[in-house]
Amino acid sequence: MTNSQLMRRGIAELPLHGGHVPRWLALRMKRLANIMIKLLIDEYGTQGVLERLADPIWFQALNNLIGMDWDSSGSTTVTAGILKEILSKEELGIKAAGGKGAKSRNTPHELEQISKVYDLNPNEYIRTSKLVAKVDSVALQNGYQLYHHVFFVDQEGRWAIVQQGMNPQVKLARRYHWFSEKIKSFTLEPHNGISGIQSNYALNTIAKEAKEYQKTLLDIISENPTKIEREIKSVEALTKGYAPLFYKPYEKRKVVPLFERYQSFGKLELNKRALELARELSVDNYDELLLIKGLGPSTLRALSLVLELIYDVHPSWKDPVTHPPDPFKFAYAVGGKDRVPFPIERGTYDELISFLEKLLDKGKNDREVVKQVTKISRKWKFPEKEKRPT
């Protein structure tokens, strides 16, 4: 599929971008985002804000509204960073932990601090943070390496997580959204949404059809890791033309493509120490297995290959990414940092901030008139020719 075809479908591709936001624009972004969050809390409460942050379409719309590039990977890191700063300076009933790169590693410490403020159990949120990161880097593998993780928590204990991974080979990013109120299981289709370009396949062990896979995986890790290692070597031997004894006669021409598919995500290396730990702890659910220290993507790939070729139990290969219609029209509020759909005009940006500040001072009843005005723009469609990659 060509880029032009994707653009016609209205998808934000989230290409990897360099550069930075100029100071004059960053200051305005913070003021506008601050007003937006306060209006939302006043109208929908903190749960309504978290629900919207966990929505890929709404999150992208907010990014577009404040003037960030409409299709950039920076739409996640910049917008989330601005929100975190806003929520840290005022007590609005929501706080945020984590961030991009090294800042994401501070998430546990920051969650402890937030939990003290809101009288919550920090261990629950720290565990959730680690598990969500493991799901999107180990249980779901699609060539994207996580580098951004922001955890939003409200005073009632509800939470939303926005994290992003990058794929340097295709120069694209992918954003994962989670919402506490929508999760029934962390390891069975838990996402509130995934924003990005869908791949032909992904190693997906959290699909509903992977229930049998998860059950069998927990069974085999109770075995001696050395036995599992021998089974992996048997599979590798088969790819080279040898014929070890299998309970099912797989031919080389069927094994090699599957083996190469697994290798397309990286090496297949078994961390025997992690498996020994899982065995010692008698791990009996997939959540706890993912949280075992040292159980990373390469080990899960190796285990999954054994399950497929030795035990005839399969993960899902469906990439669960969603294709939300991109809210490009919100970029017409003030324009875009990279001049799409038009350059940002400081005077217009300031007028918008001034108008919304006055609106914030008014009561809910006084805002009803403004709500009626918004109906005018709901069916407005922007000129397609103005929508171009930044």
mmCIF file of C-alpha atoms in Angstrom:
data_model
loop_
_atom_site.group_PDB
_atom_site.id
_atom_site.type_symbol
_atom_site.label_atom_id
_atom_site.label_comp_id
_atom_site.label_asym_id
_atom_site.label_seq_id
_atom_site.Cartn_x
_atom_site.Cartn_y
_atom_site.Cartn_z
ATOM 1 C CA MET A 1 0.000 0.000 0.000
ATOM 2 C CA THR A 2 1.437 3.399 -0.981
ATOM 3 C CA ASN A 3 1.642 6.465 1.235
ATOM 4 C CA SER A 4 -0.886 8.227 -0.965
ATOM 5 C CA GLN A 5 -3.379 5.410 -0.447
ATOM 6 C CA LEU A 6 -2.896 5.633 3.307
ATOM 7 C CA MET A 7 -3.411 9.385 3.233
ATOM 8 C CA ARG A 8 -6.690 8.969 1.357
ATOM 9 C CA ARG A 9 -7.853 6.627 4.096
ATOM 10 C CA GLY A 10 -7.177 9.386 6.632
ATOM 11 C CA ILE A 11 -4.621 7.658 8.828
ATOM 12 C CA ALA A 12 -2.006 9.367 10.978
ATOM 13 C CA GLU A 13 1.102 7.348 10.146
ATOM 14 C CA LEU A 14 3.134 8.643 13.118
ATOM 15 C CA PRO A 15 6.468 8.899 11.252
ATOM 16 C CA LEU A 16 9.571 9.319 13.414
ATOM 17 C CA HIS A 17 10.408 13.020 13.562
ATOM 18 C CA GLY A 18 13.375 14.960 14.872
ATOM 19 C CA GLY A 19 13.456 18.636 15.746
ATOM 20 C CA HIS A 20 11.893 20.443 18.690
ATOM 21 C CA VAL A 21 9.007 22.723 19.594
ATOM 22 C CA PRO A 22 10.063 26.411 19.680
ATOM 23 C CA ARG A 23 9.693 28.057 23.078
ATOM 24 C CA TRP A 24 7.068 30.582 21.949
ATOM 25 C CA LEU A 25 4.845 27.730 20.748
ATOM 26 C CA ALA A 26 5.508 25.440 23.732
ATOM 27 C CA LEU A 27 4.349 28.153 26.144
ATOM 28 C CA ARG A 28 1.105 28.590 24.234
ATOM 29 C CA MET A 29 0.564 24.833 23.965
ATOM 30 C CA LYS A 30 0.791 24.552 27.755
ATOM 31 C CA ARG A 31 -1.689 27.379 28.321
ATOM 32 C CA LEU A 32 -4.199 25.985 25.841
ATOM 33 C CA ALA A 33 -3.876 22.407 27.099
ATOM 34 C CA ASN A 34 -4.272 23.642 30.685
ATOM 35 C CA ILE A 35 -7.569 25.319 29.834
ATOM 36 C CA MET A 36 -8.776 22.276 27.921
ATOM 37 C CA ILE A 37 -8.098 19.914 30.845
ATOM 38 C CA LYS A 38 -9.872 22.220 33.312
ATOM 39 C CA LEU A 39 -12.914 22.517 31.058
ATOM 40 C CA LEU A 40 -13.021 18.751 30.629
ATOM 41 C CA ILE A 41 -12.758 18.075 34.362
ATOM 42 C CA ASP A 42 -15.495 20.598 35.056
ATOM 43 C CA GLU A 43 -17.724 18.986 32.429
ATOM 44 C CA TYR A 44 -16.937 15.264 32.718
ATOM 45 C CA GLY A 45 -14.870 14.770 35.881
ATOM 46 C CA THR A 46 -11.464 13.147 36.115
ATOM 47 C CA GLN A 47 -12.791 9.817 34.834
ATOM 48 C CA GLY A 48 -13.970 11.555 31.663
ATOM 49 C CA VAL A 49 -10.481 12.968 31.122
ATOM 50 C CA LEU A 50 -8.823 9.579 31.582
ATOM 51 C CA GLU A 51 -11.319 7.966 29.232
ATOM 52 C CA ARG A 52 -10.461 10.501 26.548
ATOM 53 C CA LEU A 53 -6.708 10.183 27.016
ATOM 54 C CA ALA A 54 -7.155 6.432 26.502
ATOM 55 C CA ASP A 55 -8.890 7.078 23.173
ATOM 56 C CA PRO A 56 -6.374 7.211 20.256
ATOM 57 C CA ILE A 57 -8.635 9.498 18.213
ATOM 58 C CA TRP A 58 -9.282 11.984 21.007
ATOM 59 C CA PHE A 59 -5.627 12.044 22.044
ATOM 60 C CA GLN A 60 -4.588 12.816 18.461
ATOM 61 C CA ALA A 61 -7.268 15.507 18.231
ATOM 62 C CA LEU A 62 -5.895 17.236 21.331
ATOM 63 C CA ASN A 63 -2.420 17.096 19.814
ATOM 64 C CA ASN A 64 -3.721 18.633 16.589
ATOM 65 C CA LEU A 65 -5.660 21.289 18.469
ATOM 66 C CA ILE A 66 -2.630 22.643 20.337
ATOM 67 C CA GLY A 67 -0.584 22.897 17.128
ATOM 68 C CA MET A 68 1.706 19.845 17.118
ATOM 69 C CA ASP A 69 2.396 18.059 13.817
ATOM 70 C CA TRP A 70 -0.801 16.177 13.023
ATOM 71 C CA ASP A 71 0.924 12.919 11.990
ATOM 72 C CA SER A 72 4.212 12.960 13.907
ATOM 73 C CA SER A 73 5.560 10.512 16.490
ATOM 74 C CA GLY A 74 6.184 13.639 18.553
ATOM 75 C CA SER A 75 2.439 14.035 18.938
ATOM 76 C CA THR A 76 2.685 11.464 21.719
ATOM 77 C CA THR A 77 5.833 12.554 23.523
ATOM 78 C CA VAL A 78 5.196 16.312 23.381
ATOM 79 C CA THR A 79 1.477 16.219 24.194
ATOM 80 C CA ALA A 80 1.911 13.702 27.034
ATOM 81 C CA GLY A 81 4.852 15.707 28.399
ATOM 82 C CA ILE A 82 2.813 18.909 28.390
ATOM 83 C CA LEU A 83 -0.070 17.204 30.171
ATOM 84 C CA LYS A 84 2.253 15.776 32.821
ATOM 85 C CA GLU A 85 3.727 19.213 33.506
ATOM 86 C CA ILE A 86 0.295 20.817 33.781
ATOM 87 C CA LEU A 87 -0.994 18.164 36.172
ATOM 88 C CA SER A 88 2.116 18.447 38.361
ATOM 89 C CA LYS A 89 1.766 22.209 38.870
ATOM 90 C CA GLU A 90 -1.887 22.266 39.901
ATOM 91 C CA GLU A 91 -4.068 19.931 41.937
ATOM 92 C CA LEU A 92 -6.755 18.951 39.447
ATOM 93 C CA GLY A 93 -7.430 15.447 40.734
ATOM 94 C CA ILE A 94 -5.124 13.750 38.204
ATOM 95 C CA LYS A 95 -1.368 13.197 38.210
ATOM 96 C CA ALA A 96 1.013 11.642 35.675
ATOM 97 C CA ALA A 97 4.170 9.555 35.955
ATOM 98 C CA GLY A 98 6.803 8.501 33.418
ATOM 99 C CA GLY A 99 7.679 9.950 30.054
ATOM 100 C CA LYS A 100 10.095 9.458 27.194
ATOM 101 C CA GLY A 101 13.300 7.402 27.407
ATOM 102 C CA ALA A 102 15.037 7.695 30.786
ATOM 103 C CA LYS A 103 11.989 9.426 32.287
ATOM 104 C CA SER A 104 9.945 6.267 31.789
ATOM 105 C CA ARG A 105 12.275 4.487 34.221
ATOM 106 C CA ASN A 106 11.245 6.930 36.944
ATOM 107 C CA THR A 107 7.629 5.743 36.726
ATOM 108 C CA PRO A 108 7.710 3.474 39.838
ATOM 109 C CA HIS A 109 9.165 6.245 42.039
ATOM 110 C CA GLU A 110 6.706 8.822 40.718
ATOM 111 C CA LEU A 111 3.774 6.442 41.221
ATOM 112 C CA GLU A 112 4.832 6.065 44.851
ATOM 113 C CA GLN A 113 4.701 9.835 45.261
ATOM 114 C CA ILE A 114 1.306 10.097 43.560
ATOM 115 C CA SER A 115 -0.063 7.273 45.708
ATOM 116 C CA LYS A 116 0.918 9.176 48.857
ATOM 117 C CA VAL A 117 -0.947 12.260 47.656
ATOM 118 C CA TYR A 118 -4.103 10.293 46.793
ATOM 119 C CA ASP A 119 -3.828 7.685 49.577
ATOM 120 C CA LEU A 120 -3.551 4.763 47.148
ATOM 121 C CA ASN A 121 -1.613 1.493 47.228
ATOM 122 C CA PRO A 122 1.531 2.170 45.161
ATOM 123 C CA ASN A 123 2.345 -1.526 44.658
ATOM 124 C CA GLU A 124 -0.794 -2.052 42.590
ATOM 125 C CA TYR A 125 0.084 0.753 40.177
ATOM 126 C CA ILE A 126 3.762 -0.118 39.930
ATOM 127 C CA ARG A 127 2.827 -3.706 39.057
ATOM 128 C CA THR A 128 0.335 -2.484 36.467
ATOM 129 C CA SER A 129 2.940 -0.190 34.913
ATOM 130 C CA LYS A 130 5.458 -3.019 34.572
ATOM 131 C CA LEU A 131 2.891 -5.496 33.265
ATOM 132 C CA VAL A 132 1.512 -3.123 30.627
ATOM 133 C CA ALA A 133 5.053 -2.457 29.385
ATOM 134 C CA LYS A 134 5.745 -6.210 29.223
ATOM 135 C CA VAL A 135 2.529 -6.866 27.293
ATOM 136 C CA ASP A 136 3.400 -4.323 24.598
ATOM 137 C CA SER A 137 7.028 -5.397 24.286
ATOM 138 C CA VAL A 138 6.957 -9.153 24.955
ATOM 139 C CA ALA A 139 3.445 -10.607 24.708
ATOM 140 C CA LEU A 140 2.756 -8.536 21.596
ATOM 141 C CA GLN A 141 5.688 -8.316 19.179
ATOM 142 C CA ASN A 142 5.509 -6.325 15.973
ATOM 143 C CA GLY A 143 8.957 -4.800 15.491
ATOM 144 C CA TYR A 144 8.265 -1.727 17.645
ATOM 145 C CA GLN A 145 10.528 -1.016 20.639
ATOM 146 C CA LEU A 146 8.915 0.876 23.524
ATOM 147 C CA TYR A 147 10.554 4.194 24.378
ATOM 148 C CA HIS A 148 7.701 6.183 25.926
ATOM 149 C CA HIS A 149 5.414 5.313 28.861
ATOM 150 C CA VAL A 150 3.115 7.755 30.683
ATOM 151 C CA PHE A 151 0.812 6.612 33.485
ATOM 152 C CA PHE A 152 -2.124 8.922 34.402
ATOM 153 C CA VAL A 153 -3.849 8.322 37.775
ATOM 154 C CA ASP A 154 -6.834 10.124 39.278
ATOM 155 C CA GLN A 155 -7.664 10.607 42.968
ATOM 156 C CA GLU A 156 -10.202 7.761 42.851
ATOM 157 C CA GLY A 157 -7.549 5.273 41.684
ATOM 158 C CA ARG A 158 -8.608 5.051 38.038
ATOM 159 C CA TRP A 159 -5.834 5.182 35.471
ATOM 160 C CA ALA A 160 -4.951 5.490 31.789
ATOM 161 C CA ILE A 161 -1.657 4.619 30.124
ATOM 162 C CA VAL A 162 -0.285 5.988 26.873
ATOM 163 C CA GLN A 163 2.895 4.351 25.611
ATOM 164 C CA GLN A 164 4.656 4.381 22.273
ATOM 165 C CA GLY A 165 7.104 2.193 20.403
ATOM 166 C CA MET A 166 9.314 2.921 17.403
ATOM 167 C CA ASN A 167 10.359 0.828 14.429
ATOM 168 C CA PRO A 168 13.564 2.349 12.997
ATOM 169 C CA GLN A 169 13.457 0.072 9.927
ATOM 170 C CA VAL A 170 10.166 1.482 8.631
ATOM 171 C CA LYS A 171 10.668 4.818 10.460
ATOM 172 C CA LEU A 172 7.252 4.735 12.098
ATOM 173 C CA ALA A 173 5.873 4.845 15.631
ATOM 174 C CA ARG A 174 2.945 3.029 17.189
ATOM 175 C CA ARG A 175 0.903 4.212 20.165
ATOM 176 C CA TYR A 176 -0.790 1.935 22.715
ATOM 177 C CA HIS A 177 -3.704 3.178 24.867
ATOM 178 C CA TRP A 178 -4.986 1.532 28.061
ATOM 179 C CA PHE A 179 -7.906 2.428 30.366
ATOM 180 C CA SER A 180 -8.512 0.790 33.737
ATOM 181 C CA GLU A 181 -12.301 0.851 33.435
ATOM 182 C CA LYS A 182 -12.275 -1.166 30.196
ATOM 183 C CA ILE A 183 -9.885 -3.964 31.213
ATOM 184 C CA LYS A 184 -11.204 -7.413 32.056
ATOM 185 C CA SER A 185 -7.840 -9.129 31.595
ATOM 186 C CA PHE A 186 -4.351 -7.708 31.084
ATOM 187 C CA THR A 187 -3.446 -10.570 28.771
ATOM 188 C CA LEU A 188 -6.574 -11.053 26.644
ATOM 189 C CA GLU A 189 -7.230 -8.152 24.239
ATOM 190 C CA PRO A 190 -6.688 -5.502 26.942
ATOM 191 C CA HIS A 191 -6.069 -2.393 24.841
ATOM 192 C CA ASN A 192 -8.471 0.487 24.576
ATOM 193 C CA GLY A 193 -6.869 1.224 21.211
ATOM 194 C CA ILE A 194 -3.643 0.946 19.222
ATOM 195 C CA SER A 195 -2.764 3.710 16.777
ATOM 196 C CA GLY A 196 -0.468 3.013 13.848
ATOM 197 C CA ILE A 197 -0.062 1.282 10.503
ATOM 198 C CA GLN A 198 -1.144 -2.353 10.494
ATOM 199 C CA SER A 199 1.531 -4.934 9.687
ATOM 200 C CA ASN A 200 1.012 -8.124 7.709
ATOM 201 C CA TYR A 201 1.529 -10.116 10.910
ATOM 202 C CA ALA A 202 2.538 -9.817 14.563
ATOM 203 C CA LEU A 203 3.381 -12.340 17.263
ATOM 204 C CA ASN A 204 0.185 -11.832 19.235
ATOM 205 C CA THR A 205 -0.138 -13.939 22.388
ATOM 206 C CA ILE A 206 -2.889 -11.766 23.917
ATOM 207 C CA ALA A 207 -5.615 -12.407 21.330
ATOM 208 C CA LYS A 208 -8.709 -14.287 22.475
ATOM 209 C CA GLU A 209 -7.781 -17.173 20.185
ATOM 210 C CA ALA A 210 -4.467 -17.490 22.068
ATOM 211 C CA LYS A 211 -6.085 -18.821 25.267
ATOM 212 C CA GLU A 212 -4.953 -22.397 24.516
ATOM 213 C CA TYR A 213 -1.485 -21.075 23.695
ATOM 214 C CA GLN A 214 -1.227 -19.358 27.096
ATOM 215 C CA LYS A 215 -2.429 -22.470 28.922
ATOM 216 C CA THR A 216 0.074 -24.747 27.159
ATOM 217 C CA LEU A 217 2.886 -22.258 27.660
ATOM 218 C CA LEU A 218 2.300 -22.336 31.413
ATOM 219 C CA ASP A 219 2.395 -26.135 31.238
ATOM 220 C CA ILE A 220 5.757 -26.368 29.469
ATOM 221 C CA ILE A 221 7.548 -23.859 31.704
ATOM 222 C CA SER A 222 6.955 -26.277 34.564
ATOM 223 C CA GLU A 223 9.415 -28.590 32.771
ATOM 224 C CA ASN A 224 13.189 -28.498 33.057
ATOM 225 C CA PRO A 225 14.550 -25.576 30.972
ATOM 226 C CA THR A 226 17.240 -27.893 29.590
ATOM 227 C CA LYS A 227 14.536 -30.045 27.999
ATOM 228 C CA ILE A 228 12.998 -26.971 26.373
ATOM 229 C CA GLU A 229 16.450 -25.946 25.128
ATOM 230 C CA ARG A 230 16.884 -29.384 23.477
ATOM 231 C CA GLU A 231 13.527 -28.961 21.735
ATOM 232 C CA ILE A 232 14.613 -25.604 20.328
ATOM 233 C CA LYS A 233 17.798 -27.191 18.979
ATOM 234 C CA SER A 234 15.674 -29.905 17.363
ATOM 235 C CA VAL A 235 13.646 -27.251 15.563
ATOM 236 C CA GLU A 236 16.818 -25.480 14.408
ATOM 237 C CA ALA A 237 18.175 -28.807 13.139
ATOM 238 C CA LEU A 238 15.018 -29.356 11.123
ATOM 239 C CA THR A 239 15.474 -25.983 9.382
ATOM 240 C CA LYS A 240 18.913 -27.192 8.258
ATOM 241 C CA GLY A 241 17.579 -30.381 6.719
ATOM 242 C CA TYR A 242 17.911 -32.829 9.598
ATOM 243 C CA ALA A 243 14.914 -34.901 10.632
ATOM 244 C CA PRO A 244 14.607 -35.227 14.410
ATOM 245 C CA LEU A 245 11.723 -37.252 15.751
ATOM 246 C CA PHE A 246 8.533 -35.233 16.127
ATOM 247 C CA TYR A 247 5.142 -36.437 17.152
ATOM 248 C CA LYS A 248 4.000 -34.798 13.921
ATOM 249 C CA PRO A 249 6.017 -35.071 10.665
ATOM 250 C CA TYR A 250 6.837 -31.464 9.768
ATOM 251 C CA GLU A 251 8.705 -30.951 6.524
ATOM 252 C CA LYS A 252 11.538 -28.492 6.114
ATOM 253 C CA ARG A 253 9.618 -26.451 3.536
ATOM 254 C CA LYS A 254 6.901 -25.823 6.146
ATOM 255 C CA VAL A 255 9.220 -25.153 9.063
ATOM 256 C CA VAL A 256 11.664 -22.726 7.462
ATOM 257 C CA PRO A 257 9.121 -19.959 6.626
ATOM 258 C CA LEU A 258 7.743 -20.103 10.181
ATOM 259 C CA PHE A 259 11.242 -20.041 11.644
ATOM 260 C CA GLU A 260 12.113 -17.022 9.496
ATOM 261 C CA ARG A 261 8.923 -15.275 10.560
ATOM 262 C CA TYR A 262 9.948 -15.580 14.209
ATOM 263 C CA GLN A 263 13.473 -14.434 13.394
ATOM 264 C CA SER A 264 12.094 -11.334 11.651
ATOM 265 C CA PHE A 265 11.396 -9.966 15.148
ATOM 266 C CA GLY A 266 14.897 -10.788 16.439
ATOM 267 C CA LYS A 267 16.974 -13.632 17.825
ATOM 268 C CA LEU A 268 15.528 -16.712 19.514
ATOM 269 C CA GLU A 269 17.457 -16.979 22.770
ATOM 270 C CA LEU A 270 16.231 -18.852 25.815
ATOM 271 C CA ASN A 271 16.868 -17.254 29.203
ATOM 272 C CA LYS A 272 17.133 -20.434 31.255
ATOM 273 C CA ARG A 273 17.558 -18.515 34.495
ATOM 274 C CA ALA A 274 14.189 -16.777 33.981
ATOM 275 C CA LEU A 275 12.518 -20.110 33.227
ATOM 276 C CA GLU A 276 14.088 -21.700 36.286
ATOM 277 C CA LEU A 277 12.735 -18.839 38.402
ATOM 278 C CA ALA A 278 9.255 -19.261 36.925
ATOM 279 C CA ARG A 279 9.468 -22.974 37.690
ATOM 280 C CA GLU A 280 10.600 -22.362 41.279
ATOM 281 C CA LEU A 281 7.749 -19.893 41.840
ATOM 282 C CA SER A 282 5.214 -22.310 40.283
ATOM 283 C CA VAL A 283 3.859 -19.514 38.101
ATOM 284 C CA ASP A 284 0.326 -20.437 37.090
ATOM 285 C CA ASN A 285 -0.975 -17.418 35.144
ATOM 286 C CA TYR A 286 0.282 -15.512 32.129
ATOM 287 C CA ASP A 287 0.397 -12.145 33.905
ATOM 288 C CA GLU A 288 2.876 -13.440 36.476
ATOM 289 C CA LEU A 289 4.958 -15.172 33.821
ATOM 290 C CA LEU A 290 5.411 -11.929 31.884
ATOM 291 C CA LEU A 291 6.549 -10.192 35.073
ATOM 292 C CA ILE A 292 9.373 -12.714 35.650
ATOM 293 C CA LYS A 293 12.667 -10.821 35.491
ATOM 294 C CA GLY A 294 14.634 -11.765 32.395
ATOM 295 C CA LEU A 295 11.696 -13.133 30.436
ATOM 296 C CA GLY A 296 11.990 -10.931 27.377
ATOM 297 C CA PRO A 297 10.964 -10.953 23.712
ATOM 298 C CA SER A 298 13.663 -13.404 22.560
ATOM 299 C CA THR A 299 12.720 -16.001 25.190
ATOM 300 C CA LEU A 300 9.017 -15.772 24.358
ATOM 301 C CA ARG A 301 9.800 -16.143 20.654
ATOM 302 C CA ALA A 302 11.804 -19.300 21.373
ATOM 303 C CA LEU A 303 9.041 -20.739 23.559
ATOM 304 C CA SER A 304 6.375 -19.895 20.981
ATOM 305 C CA LEU A 305 8.310 -21.673 18.226
ATOM 306 C CA VAL A 306 8.506 -24.803 20.388
ATOM 307 C CA LEU A 307 4.776 -24.608 21.056
ATOM 308 C CA GLU A 308 4.015 -24.354 17.340
ATOM 309 C CA LEU A 309 6.291 -27.100 16.061
ATOM 310 C CA ILE A 310 6.486 -29.513 18.968
ATOM 311 C CA TYR A 311 3.085 -29.172 20.603
ATOM 312 C CA ASP A 312 1.042 -27.910 17.634
ATOM 313 C CA VAL A 313 -0.336 -25.006 19.697
ATOM 314 C CA HIS A 314 -0.352 -21.618 18.022
ATOM 315 C CA PRO A 315 -0.374 -17.949 19.027
ATOM 316 C CA SER A 316 -2.323 -15.468 16.931
ATOM 317 C CA TRP A 317 -0.517 -13.796 14.036
ATOM 318 C CA LYS A 318 -3.069 -11.008 13.688
ATOM 319 C CA ASP A 319 -1.747 -7.499 14.211
ATOM 320 C CA PRO A 320 -4.314 -5.886 16.570
ATOM 321 C CA VAL A 321 -3.602 -2.290 15.556
ATOM 322 C CA THR A 322 -6.624 -0.083 14.913
ATOM 323 C CA HIS A 323 -6.973 2.443 12.072
ATOM 324 C CA PRO A 324 -8.777 5.372 13.639
ATOM 325 C CA PRO A 325 -9.995 8.116 11.299
ATOM 326 C CA ASP A 326 -7.480 10.847 11.965
ATOM 327 C CA PRO A 327 -8.968 14.065 13.408
ATOM 328 C CA PHE A 328 -6.992 16.266 11.025
ATOM 329 C CA LYS A 329 -9.659 18.970 11.057
ATOM 330 C CA PHE A 330 -8.618 19.962 14.602
ATOM 331 C CA ALA A 331 -5.308 21.145 13.138
ATOM 332 C CA TYR A 332 -7.305 24.031 11.654
ATOM 333 C CA ALA A 333 -7.773 25.500 15.142
ATOM 334 C CA VAL A 334 -4.341 27.178 15.211
ATOM 335 C CA GLY A 335 -2.378 25.476 12.397
ATOM 336 C CA GLY A 336 0.576 23.108 12.673
ATOM 337 C CA LYS A 337 4.162 23.390 13.888
ATOM 338 C CA ASP A 338 5.408 22.218 10.495
ATOM 339 C CA ARG A 339 3.025 24.561 8.614
ATOM 340 C CA VAL A 340 0.342 21.928 7.893
ATOM 341 C CA PRO A 341 -2.436 22.772 7.129
ATOM 342 C CA PHE A 342 -1.076 26.328 7.546
ATOM 343 C CA PRO A 343 1.566 28.124 9.648
ATOM 344 C CA ILE A 344 0.646 28.967 13.243
ATOM 345 C CA GLU A 345 -0.206 32.658 13.668
ATOM 346 C CA ARG A 346 0.640 33.807 17.184
ATOM 347 C CA GLY A 347 -2.082 36.456 17.369
ATOM 348 C CA THR A 348 -4.807 33.966 16.461
ATOM 349 C CA TYR A 349 -3.447 31.453 19.005
ATOM 350 C CA ASP A 350 -3.520 34.116 21.727
ATOM 351 C CA GLU A 351 -7.098 35.109 20.839
ATOM 352 C CA LEU A 352 -8.197 31.484 21.189
ATOM 353 C CA ILE A 353 -6.526 31.201 24.602
ATOM 354 C CA SER A 354 -8.163 34.461 25.726
ATOM 355 C CA PHE A 355 -11.603 33.286 24.595
ATOM 356 C CA LEU A 356 -11.270 29.916 26.359
ATOM 357 C CA GLU A 357 -9.971 31.546 29.556
ATOM 358 C CA LYS A 358 -13.133 33.645 29.671
ATOM 359 C CA LEU A 359 -15.198 30.539 28.947
ATOM 360 C CA LEU A 360 -13.511 28.746 31.850
ATOM 361 C CA ASP A 361 -14.675 31.491 34.210
ATOM 362 C CA LYS A 362 -18.287 31.021 33.154
ATOM 363 C CA GLY A 363 -20.661 28.433 34.588
ATOM 364 C CA LYS A 364 -21.847 25.329 32.756
ATOM 365 C CA ASN A 365 -25.108 26.959 31.727
ATOM 366 C CA ASP A 366 -23.267 29.833 30.058
ATOM 367 C CA ARG A 367 -21.283 27.330 28.004
ATOM 368 C CA GLU A 368 -24.375 25.806 26.420
ATOM 369 C CA VAL A 369 -24.382 28.503 23.731
ATOM 370 C CA VAL A 370 -20.830 27.547 22.763
ATOM 371 C CA LYS A 371 -21.837 23.881 22.578
ATOM 372 C CA GLN A 372 -24.533 24.795 20.075
ATOM 373 C CA VAL A 373 -21.965 26.605 17.944
ATOM 374 C CA THR A 374 -19.749 23.505 17.844
ATOM 375 C CA LYS A 375 -22.478 21.599 16.017
ATOM 376 C CA ILE A 376 -21.749 23.723 12.967
ATOM 377 C CA SER A 377 -18.292 22.192 12.538
ATOM 378 C CA ARG A 378 -19.225 18.549 13.107
ATOM 379 C CA LYS A 379 -20.001 17.860 9.467
ATOM 380 C CA TRP A 380 -17.379 20.198 8.053
ATOM 381 C CA LYS A 381 -14.819 18.432 5.897
ATOM 382 C CA PHE A 382 -11.392 19.876 5.230
ATOM 383 C CA PRO A 383 -9.970 20.058 1.685
ATOM 384 C CA GLU A 384 -8.139 16.734 1.153
ATOM 385 C CA LYS A 385 -5.389 18.446 -0.847
ATOM 386 C CA GLU A 386 -4.347 20.346 2.292
ATOM 387 C CA LYS A 387 -3.671 17.138 4.207
ATOM 388 C CA ARG A 388 -0.059 16.202 3.532
ATOM 389 C CA PRO A 389 2.691 14.492 5.535
ATOM 390 C CA THR A 390 4.723 16.805 7.765
#
